[in-house]
Amino acid sequence: MIPPFTIRTVASHNGAMAVVTGEAKTVLPLPYGGIMSDAPYPEVNDRLRQIEREAASLGAIEDPFMYLSFLALTVIPELRLTERGLFDQRIFSDIDLFLID
């Protein structure tokens, strides 16, 4: 489950990429539809790299936000990101994101 303060962090920026660990927040505001920034390129690039490092320290896959941005595209026929999580259209079922040993 995503902690409520993480969602509030993204909402407070009117869309953003964010990694929240305890009290530490690393945020790249994306005020234009949640997909575009109004910051200069060097700032966006630096912030994106910082967010990727924070996510990696938590065990995330490489470029996690890039993967998430593609999941909502209609050109990807098998997988969809929904409010419930990842959905596989081939088997018409939700997909677990974590393996439990």
PDB file of N, CA and C in Angstrom:
ATOM      1  N   MET A   1       0.839  -1.184   0.000  1.00  0.00           N
ATOM      2  CA  MET A   1       0.000   0.000   0.000  1.00  0.00           C
ATOM      3  C   MET A   1       0.882   1.244   0.000  1.00  0.00           C
ATOM      4  N   ILE A   2       0.494   2.243  -0.787  1.00  0.00           N
ATOM      5  CA  ILE A   2       1.241   3.492  -0.849  1.00  0.00           C
ATOM      6  C   ILE A   2       0.831   4.346   0.350  1.00  0.00           C
ATOM      7  N   PRO A   3       1.813   4.796   1.139  1.00  0.00           N
ATOM      8  CA  PRO A   3       1.469   5.639   2.289  1.00  0.00           C
ATOM      9  C   PRO A   3       0.755   6.915   1.847  1.00  0.00           C
ATOM     10  N   PRO A   4      -0.259   7.356   2.599  1.00  0.00           N
ATOM     11  CA  PRO A   4      -1.019   8.552   2.221  1.00  0.00           C
ATOM     12  C   PRO A   4      -0.157   9.790   2.031  1.00  0.00           C
ATOM     13  N   PHE A   5       0.918   9.934   2.817  1.00  0.00           N
ATOM     14  CA  PHE A   5       1.749  11.131   2.671  1.00  0.00           C
ATOM     15  C   PHE A   5       2.477  11.155   1.335  1.00  0.00           C
ATOM     16  N   THR A   6       2.710  10.002   0.714  1.00  0.00           N
ATOM     17  CA  THR A   6       3.316   9.961  -0.616  1.00  0.00           C
ATOM     18  C   THR A   6       2.334  10.512  -1.645  1.00  0.00           C
ATOM     19  N   ILE A   7       1.102  10.096  -1.549  1.00  0.00           N
ATOM     20  CA  ILE A   7       0.067  10.588  -2.459  1.00  0.00           C
ATOM     21  C   ILE A   7      -0.133  12.088  -2.263  1.00  0.00           C
ATOM     22  N   ARG A   8      -0.142  12.528  -1.010  1.00  0.00           N
ATOM     23  CA  ARG A   8      -0.285  13.964  -0.734  1.00  0.00           C
ATOM     24  C   ARG A   8       0.885  14.758  -1.308  1.00  0.00           C
ATOM     25  N   THR A   9       2.081  14.183  -1.270  1.00  0.00           N
ATOM     26  CA  THR A   9       3.255  14.859  -1.832  1.00  0.00           C
ATOM     27  C   THR A   9       3.071  15.092  -3.323  1.00  0.00           C
ATOM     28  N   VAL A  10       2.644  14.063  -4.047  1.00  0.00           N
ATOM     29  CA  VAL A  10       2.414  14.193  -5.491  1.00  0.00           C
ATOM     30  C   VAL A  10       1.277  15.173  -5.759  1.00  0.00           C
ATOM     31  N   ALA A  11       0.190  15.070  -5.023  1.00  0.00           N
ATOM     32  CA  ALA A  11      -0.971  15.954  -5.225  1.00  0.00           C
ATOM     33  C   ALA A  11      -0.630  17.406  -4.917  1.00  0.00           C
ATOM     34  N   SER A  12       0.204  17.629  -3.925  1.00  0.00           N
ATOM     35  CA  SER A  12       0.545  19.013  -3.558  1.00  0.00           C
ATOM     36  C   SER A  12       1.333  19.717  -4.655  1.00  0.00           C
ATOM     37  N   HIS A  13       1.911  18.956  -5.565  1.00  0.00           N
ATOM     38  CA  HIS A  13       2.653  19.530  -6.687  1.00  0.00           C
ATOM     39  C   HIS A  13       1.841  19.488  -7.982  1.00  0.00           C
ATOM     40  N   ASN A  14       0.572  19.112  -7.887  1.00  0.00           N
ATOM     41  CA  ASN A  14      -0.289  18.992  -9.077  1.00  0.00           C
ATOM     42  C   ASN A  14       0.294  18.019 -10.094  1.00  0.00           C
ATOM     43  N   GLY A  15       0.876  16.949  -9.599  1.00  0.00           N
ATOM     44  CA  GLY A  15       1.508  15.932 -10.417  1.00  0.00           C
ATOM     45  C   GLY A  15       3.002  15.965 -10.199  1.00  0.00           C
ATOM     46  N   ALA A  16       3.591  14.798 -10.041  1.00  0.00           N
ATOM     47  CA  ALA A  16       5.032  14.753  -9.771  1.00  0.00           C
ATOM     48  C   ALA A  16       5.521  13.322  -9.812  1.00  0.00           C
ATOM     49  N   MET A  17       6.842  13.170  -9.839  1.00  0.00           N
ATOM     50  CA  MET A  17       7.500  11.915  -9.531  1.00  0.00           C
ATOM     51  C   MET A  17       8.032  12.105  -8.125  1.00  0.00           C
ATOM     52  N   ALA A  18       7.849  11.114  -7.283  1.00  0.00           N
ATOM     53  CA  ALA A  18       8.297  11.279  -5.901  1.00  0.00           C
ATOM     54  C   ALA A  18       8.766   9.969  -5.308  1.00  0.00           C
ATOM     55  N   VAL A  19       9.792  10.071  -4.481  1.00  0.00           N
ATOM     56  CA  VAL A  19      10.239   8.973  -3.641  1.00  0.00           C
ATOM     57  C   VAL A  19      10.223   9.518  -2.223  1.00  0.00           C
ATOM     58  N   VAL A  20       9.480   8.841  -1.357  1.00  0.00           N
ATOM     59  CA  VAL A  20       9.362   9.274   0.028  1.00  0.00           C
ATOM     60  C   VAL A  20       9.850   8.146   0.919  1.00  0.00           C
ATOM     61  N   THR A  21      10.845   8.447   1.733  1.00  0.00           N
ATOM     62  CA  THR A  21      11.377   7.472   2.684  1.00  0.00           C
ATOM     63  C   THR A  21      11.362   8.122   4.057  1.00  0.00           C
ATOM     64  N   GLY A  22      10.448   7.687   4.891  1.00  0.00           N
ATOM     65  CA  GLY A  22      10.320   8.306   6.212  1.00  0.00           C
ATOM     66  C   GLY A  22       9.945   9.760   6.045  1.00  0.00           C
ATOM     67  N   GLU A  23      10.758  10.631   6.582  1.00  0.00           N
ATOM     68  CA  GLU A  23      10.510  12.074   6.466  1.00  0.00           C
ATOM     69  C   GLU A  23      11.156  12.691   5.229  1.00  0.00           C
ATOM     70  N   ALA A  24      12.070  11.963   4.578  1.00  0.00           N
ATOM     71  CA  ALA A  24      12.775  12.492   3.413  1.00  0.00           C
ATOM     72  C   ALA A  24      11.905  12.363   2.166  1.00  0.00           C
ATOM     73  N   LYS A  25      11.809  13.465   1.420  1.00  0.00           N
ATOM     74  CA  LYS A  25      11.024  13.476   0.183  1.00  0.00           C
ATOM     75  C   LYS A  25      11.905  13.973  -0.957  1.00  0.00           C
ATOM     76  N   THR A  26      11.948  13.223  -2.037  1.00  0.00           N
ATOM     77  CA  THR A  26      12.632  13.640  -3.247  1.00  0.00           C
ATOM     78  C   THR A  26      11.552  13.756  -4.315  1.00  0.00           C
ATOM     79  N   VAL A  27      11.378  14.962  -4.848  1.00  0.00           N
ATOM     80  CA  VAL A  27      10.239  15.232  -5.722  1.00  0.00           C
ATOM     81  C   VAL A  27      10.682  15.958  -6.987  1.00  0.00           C
ATOM     82  N   LEU A  28      10.123  15.546  -8.116  1.00  0.00           N
ATOM     83  CA  LEU A  28      10.240  16.280  -9.375  1.00  0.00           C
ATOM     84  C   LEU A  28       8.829  16.722  -9.746  1.00  0.00           C
ATOM     85  N   PRO A  29       8.492  17.990  -9.503  1.00  0.00           N
ATOM     86  CA  PRO A  29       7.151  18.464  -9.850  1.00  0.00           C
ATOM     87  C   PRO A  29       6.902  18.372 -11.359  1.00  0.00           C
ATOM     88  N   LEU A  30       5.711  17.896 -11.717  1.00  0.00           N
ATOM     89  CA  LEU A  30       5.279  17.797 -13.116  1.00  0.00           C
ATOM     90  C   LEU A  30       3.912  18.475 -13.231  1.00  0.00           C
ATOM     91  N   PRO A  31       3.900  19.805 -13.188  1.00  0.00           N
ATOM     92  CA  PRO A  31       2.628  20.534 -13.095  1.00  0.00           C
ATOM     93  C   PRO A  31       1.764  20.510 -14.352  1.00  0.00           C
ATOM     94  N   TYR A  32       2.299  20.097 -15.467  1.00  0.00           N
ATOM     95  CA  TYR A  32       1.512  20.083 -16.696  1.00  0.00           C
ATOM     96  C   TYR A  32       1.012  18.674 -16.981  1.00  0.00           C
ATOM     97  N   GLY A  33      -0.163  18.384 -16.478  1.00  0.00           N
ATOM     98  CA  GLY A  33      -0.799  17.093 -16.702  1.00  0.00           C
ATOM     99  C   GLY A  33      -0.098  15.937 -16.005  1.00  0.00           C
ATOM    100  N   GLY A  34       0.798  16.241 -15.084  1.00  0.00           N
ATOM    101  CA  GLY A  34       1.528  15.193 -14.401  1.00  0.00           C
ATOM    102  C   GLY A  34       2.572  14.518 -15.271  1.00  0.00           C
ATOM    103  N   ILE A  35       2.867  15.117 -16.439  1.00  0.00           N
ATOM    104  CA  ILE A  35       3.839  14.501 -17.347  1.00  0.00           C
ATOM    105  C   ILE A  35       4.937  15.454 -17.815  1.00  0.00           C
ATOM    106  N   MET A  36       4.760  16.759 -17.581  1.00  0.00           N
ATOM    107  CA  MET A  36       5.747  17.734 -18.055  1.00  0.00           C
ATOM    108  C   MET A  36       6.116  18.708 -16.946  1.00  0.00           C
ATOM    109  N   SER A  37       7.389  19.105 -16.962  1.00  0.00           N
ATOM    110  CA  SER A  37       7.903  20.054 -15.988  1.00  0.00           C
ATOM    111  C   SER A  37       8.102  21.418 -16.640  1.00  0.00           C
ATOM    112  N   ASP A  38       8.043  22.461 -15.829  1.00  0.00           N
ATOM    113  CA  ASP A  38       8.342  23.806 -16.329  1.00  0.00           C
ATOM    114  C   ASP A  38       9.736  24.259 -15.896  1.00  0.00           C
ATOM    115  N   ALA A  39      10.490  23.356 -15.282  1.00  0.00           N
ATOM    116  CA  ALA A  39      11.845  23.674 -14.838  1.00  0.00           C
ATOM    117  C   ALA A  39      12.824  23.542 -16.000  1.00  0.00           C
ATOM    118  N   PRO A  40      13.970  24.212 -15.914  1.00  0.00           N
ATOM    119  CA  PRO A  40      14.994  24.072 -16.958  1.00  0.00           C
ATOM    120  C   PRO A  40      15.503  22.633 -17.036  1.00  0.00           C
ATOM    121  N   TYR A  41      15.909  22.223 -18.241  1.00  0.00           N
ATOM    122  CA  TYR A  41      16.349  20.848 -18.464  1.00  0.00           C
ATOM    123  C   TYR A  41      17.400  20.386 -17.456  1.00  0.00           C
ATOM    124  N   PRO A  42      18.470  21.159 -17.198  1.00  0.00           N
ATOM    125  CA  PRO A  42      19.482  20.654 -16.252  1.00  0.00           C
ATOM    126  C   PRO A  42      18.895  20.350 -14.867  1.00  0.00           C
ATOM    127  N   GLU A  43      17.954  21.159 -14.417  1.00  0.00           N
ATOM    128  CA  GLU A  43      17.324  20.926 -13.116  1.00  0.00           C
ATOM    129  C   GLU A  43      16.467  19.660 -13.146  1.00  0.00           C
ATOM    130  N   VAL A  44      15.697  19.481 -14.212  1.00  0.00           N
ATOM    131  CA  VAL A  44      14.859  18.285 -14.345  1.00  0.00           C
ATOM    132  C   VAL A  44      15.747  17.044 -14.390  1.00  0.00           C
ATOM    133  N   ASN A  45      16.817  17.089 -15.172  1.00  0.00           N
ATOM    134  CA  ASN A  45      17.721  15.955 -15.283  1.00  0.00           C
ATOM    135  C   ASN A  45      18.359  15.615 -13.933  1.00  0.00           C
ATOM    136  N   ASP A  46      18.834  16.627 -13.219  1.00  0.00           N
ATOM    137  CA  ASP A  46      19.444  16.394 -11.907  1.00  0.00           C
ATOM    138  C   ASP A  46      18.443  15.794 -10.930  1.00  0.00           C
ATOM    139  N   ARG A  47      17.233  16.336 -10.915  1.00  0.00           N
ATOM    140  CA  ARG A  47      16.214  15.844  -9.988  1.00  0.00           C
ATOM    141  C   ARG A  47      15.798  14.416 -10.345  1.00  0.00           C
ATOM    142  N   LEU A  48      15.672  14.122 -11.642  1.00  0.00           N
ATOM    143  CA  LEU A  48      15.319  12.768 -12.072  1.00  0.00           C
ATOM    144  C   LEU A  48      16.384  11.767 -11.640  1.00  0.00           C
ATOM    145  N   ARG A  49      17.656  12.120 -11.821  1.00  0.00           N
ATOM    146  CA  ARG A  49      18.746  11.224 -11.402  1.00  0.00           C
ATOM    147  C   ARG A  49      18.713  11.014  -9.887  1.00  0.00           C
ATOM    148  N   GLN A  50      18.431  12.071  -9.130  1.00  0.00           N
ATOM    149  CA  GLN A  50      18.340  11.964  -7.674  1.00  0.00           C
ATOM    150  C   GLN A  50      17.195  11.028  -7.271  1.00  0.00           C
ATOM    151  N   ILE A  51      16.055  11.175  -7.932  1.00  0.00           N
ATOM    152  CA  ILE A  51      14.903  10.317  -7.653  1.00  0.00           C
ATOM    153  C   ILE A  51      15.234   8.862  -7.993  1.00  0.00           C
ATOM    154  N   GLU A  52      15.894   8.626  -9.111  1.00  0.00           N
ATOM    155  CA  GLU A  52      16.260   7.267  -9.497  1.00  0.00           C
ATOM    156  C   GLU A  52      17.220   6.646  -8.487  1.00  0.00           C
ATOM    157  N   ARG A  53      18.177   7.451  -7.967  1.00  0.00           N
ATOM    158  CA  ARG A  53      19.103   6.932  -6.942  1.00  0.00           C
ATOM    159  C   ARG A  53      18.339   6.560  -5.671  1.00  0.00           C
ATOM    160  N   GLU A  54      17.403   7.418  -5.257  1.00  0.00           N
ATOM    161  CA  GLU A  54      16.603   7.136  -4.060  1.00  0.00           C
ATOM    162  C   GLU A  54      15.771   5.865  -4.250  1.00  0.00           C
ATOM    163  N   ALA A  55      15.144   5.735  -5.417  1.00  0.00           N
ATOM    164  CA  ALA A  55      14.333   4.546  -5.694  1.00  0.00           C
ATOM    165  C   ALA A  55      15.210   3.292  -5.712  1.00  0.00           C
ATOM    166  N   ALA A  56      16.401   3.385  -6.301  1.00  0.00           N
ATOM    167  CA  ALA A  56      17.319   2.247  -6.341  1.00  0.00           C
ATOM    168  C   ALA A  56      17.733   1.831  -4.936  1.00  0.00           C
ATOM    169  N   SER A  57      17.904   2.805  -4.043  1.00  0.00           N
ATOM    170  CA  SER A  57      18.296   2.486  -2.670  1.00  0.00           C
ATOM    171  C   SER A  57      17.195   1.718  -1.943  1.00  0.00           C
ATOM    172  N   LEU A  58      15.975   1.810  -2.453  1.00  0.00           N
ATOM    173  CA  LEU A  58      14.841   1.080  -1.872  1.00  0.00           C
ATOM    174  C   LEU A  58      14.611  -0.264  -2.563  1.00  0.00           C
ATOM    175  N   GLY A  59      15.451  -0.566  -3.568  1.00  0.00           N
ATOM    176  CA  GLY A  59      15.337  -1.846  -4.255  1.00  0.00           C
ATOM    177  C   GLY A  59      14.538  -1.803  -5.544  1.00  0.00           C
ATOM    178  N   ALA A  60      14.281  -0.613  -6.075  1.00  0.00           N
ATOM    179  CA  ALA A  60      13.500  -0.489  -7.309  1.00  0.00           C
ATOM    180  C   ALA A  60      14.305  -0.973  -8.517  1.00  0.00           C
ATOM    181  N   ILE A  61      13.585  -1.316  -9.578  1.00  0.00           N
ATOM    182  CA  ILE A  61      14.234  -1.684 -10.833  1.00  0.00           C
ATOM    183  C   ILE A  61      14.858  -0.438 -11.456  1.00  0.00           C
ATOM    184  N   GLU A  62      15.719  -0.642 -12.447  1.00  0.00           N
ATOM    185  CA  GLU A  62      16.338   0.480 -13.137  1.00  0.00           C
ATOM    186  C   GLU A  62      15.269   1.265 -13.903  1.00  0.00           C
ATOM    187  N   ASP A  63      15.319   2.582 -13.830  1.00  0.00           N
ATOM    188  CA  ASP A  63      14.374   3.479 -14.504  1.00  0.00           C
ATOM    189  C   ASP A  63      12.910   3.166 -14.186  1.00  0.00           C
ATOM    190  N   PRO A  64      12.531   3.066 -12.925  1.00  0.00           N
ATOM    191  CA  PRO A  64      11.161   2.661 -12.587  1.00  0.00           C
ATOM    192  C   PRO A  64      10.096   3.616 -13.103  1.00  0.00           C
ATOM    193  N   PHE A  65      10.389   4.897 -13.123  1.00  0.00           N
ATOM    194  CA  PHE A  65       9.380   5.854 -13.567  1.00  0.00           C
ATOM    195  C   PHE A  65       9.149   5.778 -15.071  1.00  0.00           C
ATOM    196  N   MET A  66      10.177   5.412 -15.818  1.00  0.00           N
ATOM    197  CA  MET A  66      10.006   5.240 -17.262  1.00  0.00           C
ATOM    198  C   MET A  66       9.070   4.061 -17.534  1.00  0.00           C
ATOM    199  N   TYR A  67       9.246   2.981 -16.796  1.00  0.00           N
ATOM    200  CA  TYR A  67       8.354   1.829 -16.951  1.00  0.00           C
ATOM    201  C   TYR A  67       6.914   2.227 -16.636  1.00  0.00           C
ATOM    202  N   LEU A  68       6.727   2.958 -15.559  1.00  0.00           N
ATOM    203  CA  LEU A  68       5.371   3.365 -15.180  1.00  0.00           C
ATOM    204  C   LEU A  68       4.739   4.268 -16.232  1.00  0.00           C
ATOM    205  N   SER A  69       5.527   5.144 -16.828  1.00  0.00           N
ATOM    206  CA  SER A  69       4.963   6.056 -17.824  1.00  0.00           C
ATOM    207  C   SER A  69       4.484   5.308 -19.067  1.00  0.00           C
ATOM    208  N   PHE A  70       5.111   4.196 -19.401  1.00  0.00           N
ATOM    209  CA  PHE A  70       4.705   3.429 -20.572  1.00  0.00           C
ATOM    210  C   PHE A  70       3.527   2.509 -20.309  1.00  0.00           C
ATOM    211  N   LEU A  71       3.293   2.133 -19.072  1.00  0.00           N
ATOM    212  CA  LEU A  71       2.209   1.200 -18.779  1.00  0.00           C
ATOM    213  C   LEU A  71       0.825   1.753 -19.120  1.00  0.00           C
ATOM    214  N   ALA A  72       0.669   3.055 -19.079  1.00  0.00           N
ATOM    215  CA  ALA A  72      -0.633   3.642 -19.363  1.00  0.00           C
ATOM    216  C   ALA A  72      -0.878   3.855 -20.861  1.00  0.00           C
ATOM    217  N   LEU A  73       0.118   3.613 -21.699  1.00  0.00           N
ATOM    218  CA  LEU A  73      -0.050   3.825 -23.137  1.00  0.00           C
ATOM    219  C   LEU A  73      -0.969   2.783 -23.758  1.00  0.00           C
ATOM    220  N   THR A  74      -1.814   3.238 -24.642  1.00  0.00           N
ATOM    221  CA  THR A  74      -2.745   2.324 -25.300  1.00  0.00           C
ATOM    222  C   THR A  74      -2.062   1.432 -26.329  1.00  0.00           C
ATOM    223  N   VAL A  75      -0.819   1.747 -26.697  1.00  0.00           N
ATOM    224  CA  VAL A  75      -0.113   0.911 -27.674  1.00  0.00           C
ATOM    225  C   VAL A  75       0.444  -0.362 -27.040  1.00  0.00           C
ATOM    226  N   ILE A  76       0.393  -0.467 -25.730  1.00  0.00           N
ATOM    227  CA  ILE A  76       0.824  -1.691 -25.051  1.00  0.00           C
ATOM    228  C   ILE A  76      -0.431  -2.509 -24.777  1.00  0.00           C
ATOM    229  N   PRO A  77      -0.677  -3.540 -25.586  1.00  0.00           N
ATOM    230  CA  PRO A  77      -1.970  -4.216 -25.522  1.00  0.00           C
ATOM    231  C   PRO A  77      -2.182  -5.151 -24.334  1.00  0.00           C
ATOM    232  N   GLU A  78      -1.123  -5.705 -23.757  1.00  0.00           N
ATOM    233  CA  GLU A  78      -1.337  -6.730 -22.730  1.00  0.00           C
ATOM    234  C   GLU A  78      -1.487  -6.193 -21.318  1.00  0.00           C
ATOM    235  N   LEU A  79      -0.742  -5.153 -20.976  1.00  0.00           N
ATOM    236  CA  LEU A  79      -0.720  -4.686 -19.590  1.00  0.00           C
ATOM    237  C   LEU A  79      -1.298  -3.288 -19.460  1.00  0.00           C
ATOM    238  N   ARG A  80      -2.006  -3.063 -18.378  1.00  0.00           N
ATOM    239  CA  ARG A  80      -2.570  -1.742 -18.082  1.00  0.00           C
ATOM    240  C   ARG A  80      -2.338  -1.431 -16.615  1.00  0.00           C
ATOM    241  N   LEU A  81      -2.045  -0.188 -16.329  1.00  0.00           N
ATOM    242  CA  LEU A  81      -1.943   0.271 -14.954  1.00  0.00           C
ATOM    243  C   LEU A  81      -3.275   0.900 -14.582  1.00  0.00           C
ATOM    244  N   THR A  82      -3.936   0.331 -13.584  1.00  0.00           N
ATOM    245  CA  THR A  82      -5.239   0.821 -13.161  1.00  0.00           C
ATOM    246  C   THR A  82      -5.162   1.302 -11.722  1.00  0.00           C
ATOM    247  N   GLU A  83      -6.271   1.839 -11.219  1.00  0.00           N
ATOM    248  CA  GLU A  83      -6.304   2.275  -9.825  1.00  0.00           C
ATOM    249  C   GLU A  83      -6.131   1.104  -8.856  1.00  0.00           C
ATOM    250  N   ARG A  84      -6.334  -0.118  -9.326  1.00  0.00           N
ATOM    251  CA  ARG A  84      -6.145  -1.318  -8.490  1.00  0.00           C
ATOM    252  C   ARG A  84      -4.729  -1.860  -8.593  1.00  0.00           C
ATOM    253  N   GLY A  85      -3.962  -1.413  -9.571  1.00  0.00           N
ATOM    254  CA  GLY A  85      -2.608  -1.914  -9.796  1.00  0.00           C
ATOM    255  C   GLY A  85      -2.441  -2.377 -11.225  1.00  0.00           C
ATOM    256  N   LEU A  86      -1.543  -3.322 -11.449  1.00  0.00           N
ATOM    257  CA  LEU A  86      -1.249  -3.824 -12.786  1.00  0.00           C
ATOM    258  C   LEU A  86      -2.280  -4.873 -13.197  1.00  0.00           C
ATOM    259  N   PHE A  87      -2.776  -4.748 -14.429  1.00  0.00           N
ATOM    260  CA  PHE A  87      -3.820  -5.635 -14.935  1.00  0.00           C
ATOM    261  C   PHE A  87      -3.347  -6.263 -16.236  1.00  0.00           C
ATOM    262  N   ASP A  88      -3.455  -7.590 -16.341  1.00  0.00           N
ATOM    263  CA  ASP A  88      -3.078  -8.325 -17.548  1.00  0.00           C
ATOM    264  C   ASP A  88      -4.343  -8.627 -18.350  1.00  0.00           C
ATOM    265  N   GLN A  89      -4.466  -8.011 -19.524  1.00  0.00           N
ATOM    266  CA  GLN A  89      -5.659  -8.181 -20.340  1.00  0.00           C
ATOM    267  C   GLN A  89      -5.748  -9.560 -20.974  1.00  0.00           C
ATOM    268  N   ARG A  90      -4.606 -10.218 -21.158  1.00  0.00           N
ATOM    269  CA  ARG A  90      -4.622 -11.554 -21.782  1.00  0.00           C
ATOM    270  C   ARG A  90      -5.365 -12.561 -20.916  1.00  0.00           C
ATOM    271  N   ILE A  91      -5.130 -12.489 -19.595  1.00  0.00           N
ATOM    272  CA  ILE A  91      -5.784 -13.440 -18.683  1.00  0.00           C
ATOM    273  C   ILE A  91      -6.902 -12.768 -17.884  1.00  0.00           C
ATOM    274  N   PHE A  92      -7.139 -11.486 -18.171  1.00  0.00           N
ATOM    275  CA  PHE A  92      -8.177 -10.688 -17.532  1.00  0.00           C
ATOM    276  C   PHE A  92      -8.107 -10.812 -16.009  1.00  0.00           C
ATOM    277  N   SER A  93      -6.912 -10.448 -15.481  1.00  0.00           N
ATOM    278  CA  SER A  93      -6.679 -10.595 -14.051  1.00  0.00           C
ATOM    279  C   SER A  93      -5.665  -9.569 -13.560  1.00  0.00           C
ATOM    280  N   ASP A  94      -5.804  -9.179 -12.294  1.00  0.00           N
ATOM    281  CA  ASP A  94      -4.798  -8.333 -11.659  1.00  0.00           C
ATOM    282  C   ASP A  94      -3.513  -9.134 -11.494  1.00  0.00           C
ATOM    283  N   ILE A  95      -2.379  -8.443 -11.531  1.00  0.00           N
ATOM    284  CA  ILE A  95      -1.070  -9.070 -11.407  1.00  0.00           C
ATOM    285  C   ILE A  95      -0.436  -8.630 -10.096  1.00  0.00           C
ATOM    286  N   ASP A  96       0.080  -9.595  -9.328  1.00  0.00           N
ATOM    287  CA  ASP A  96       0.809  -9.262  -8.115  1.00  0.00           C
ATOM    288  C   ASP A  96       2.129  -8.607  -8.484  1.00  0.00           C
ATOM    289  N   LEU A  97       2.470  -7.519  -7.802  1.00  0.00           N
ATOM    290  CA  LEU A  97       3.713  -6.836  -8.077  1.00  0.00           C
ATOM    291  C   LEU A  97       4.880  -7.350  -7.247  1.00  0.00           C
ATOM    292  N   PHE A  98       4.589  -8.076  -6.184  1.00  0.00           N
ATOM    293  CA  PHE A  98       5.621  -8.569  -5.291  1.00  0.00           C
ATOM    294  C   PHE A  98       5.483 -10.078  -5.131  1.00  0.00           C
ATOM    295  N   LEU A  99       6.613 -10.756  -5.103  1.00  0.00           N
ATOM    296  CA  LEU A  99       6.630 -12.177  -4.847  1.00  0.00           C
ATOM    297  C   LEU A  99       6.831 -12.393  -3.358  1.00  0.00           C
ATOM    298  N   ILE A 100       6.028 -13.255  -2.777  1.00  0.00           N
ATOM    299  CA  ILE A 100       6.140 -13.554  -1.365  1.00  0.00           C
ATOM    300  C   ILE A 100       6.658 -14.966  -1.237  1.00  0.00           C
ATOM    301  N   ASP A 101       7.792 -15.105  -0.560  1.00  0.00           N
ATOM    302  CA  ASP A 101       8.394 -16.442  -0.367  1.00  0.00           C
ATOM    303  C   ASP A 101       7.664 -17.219   0.689  1.00  0.00           C
TER     304      ASP A 101
END
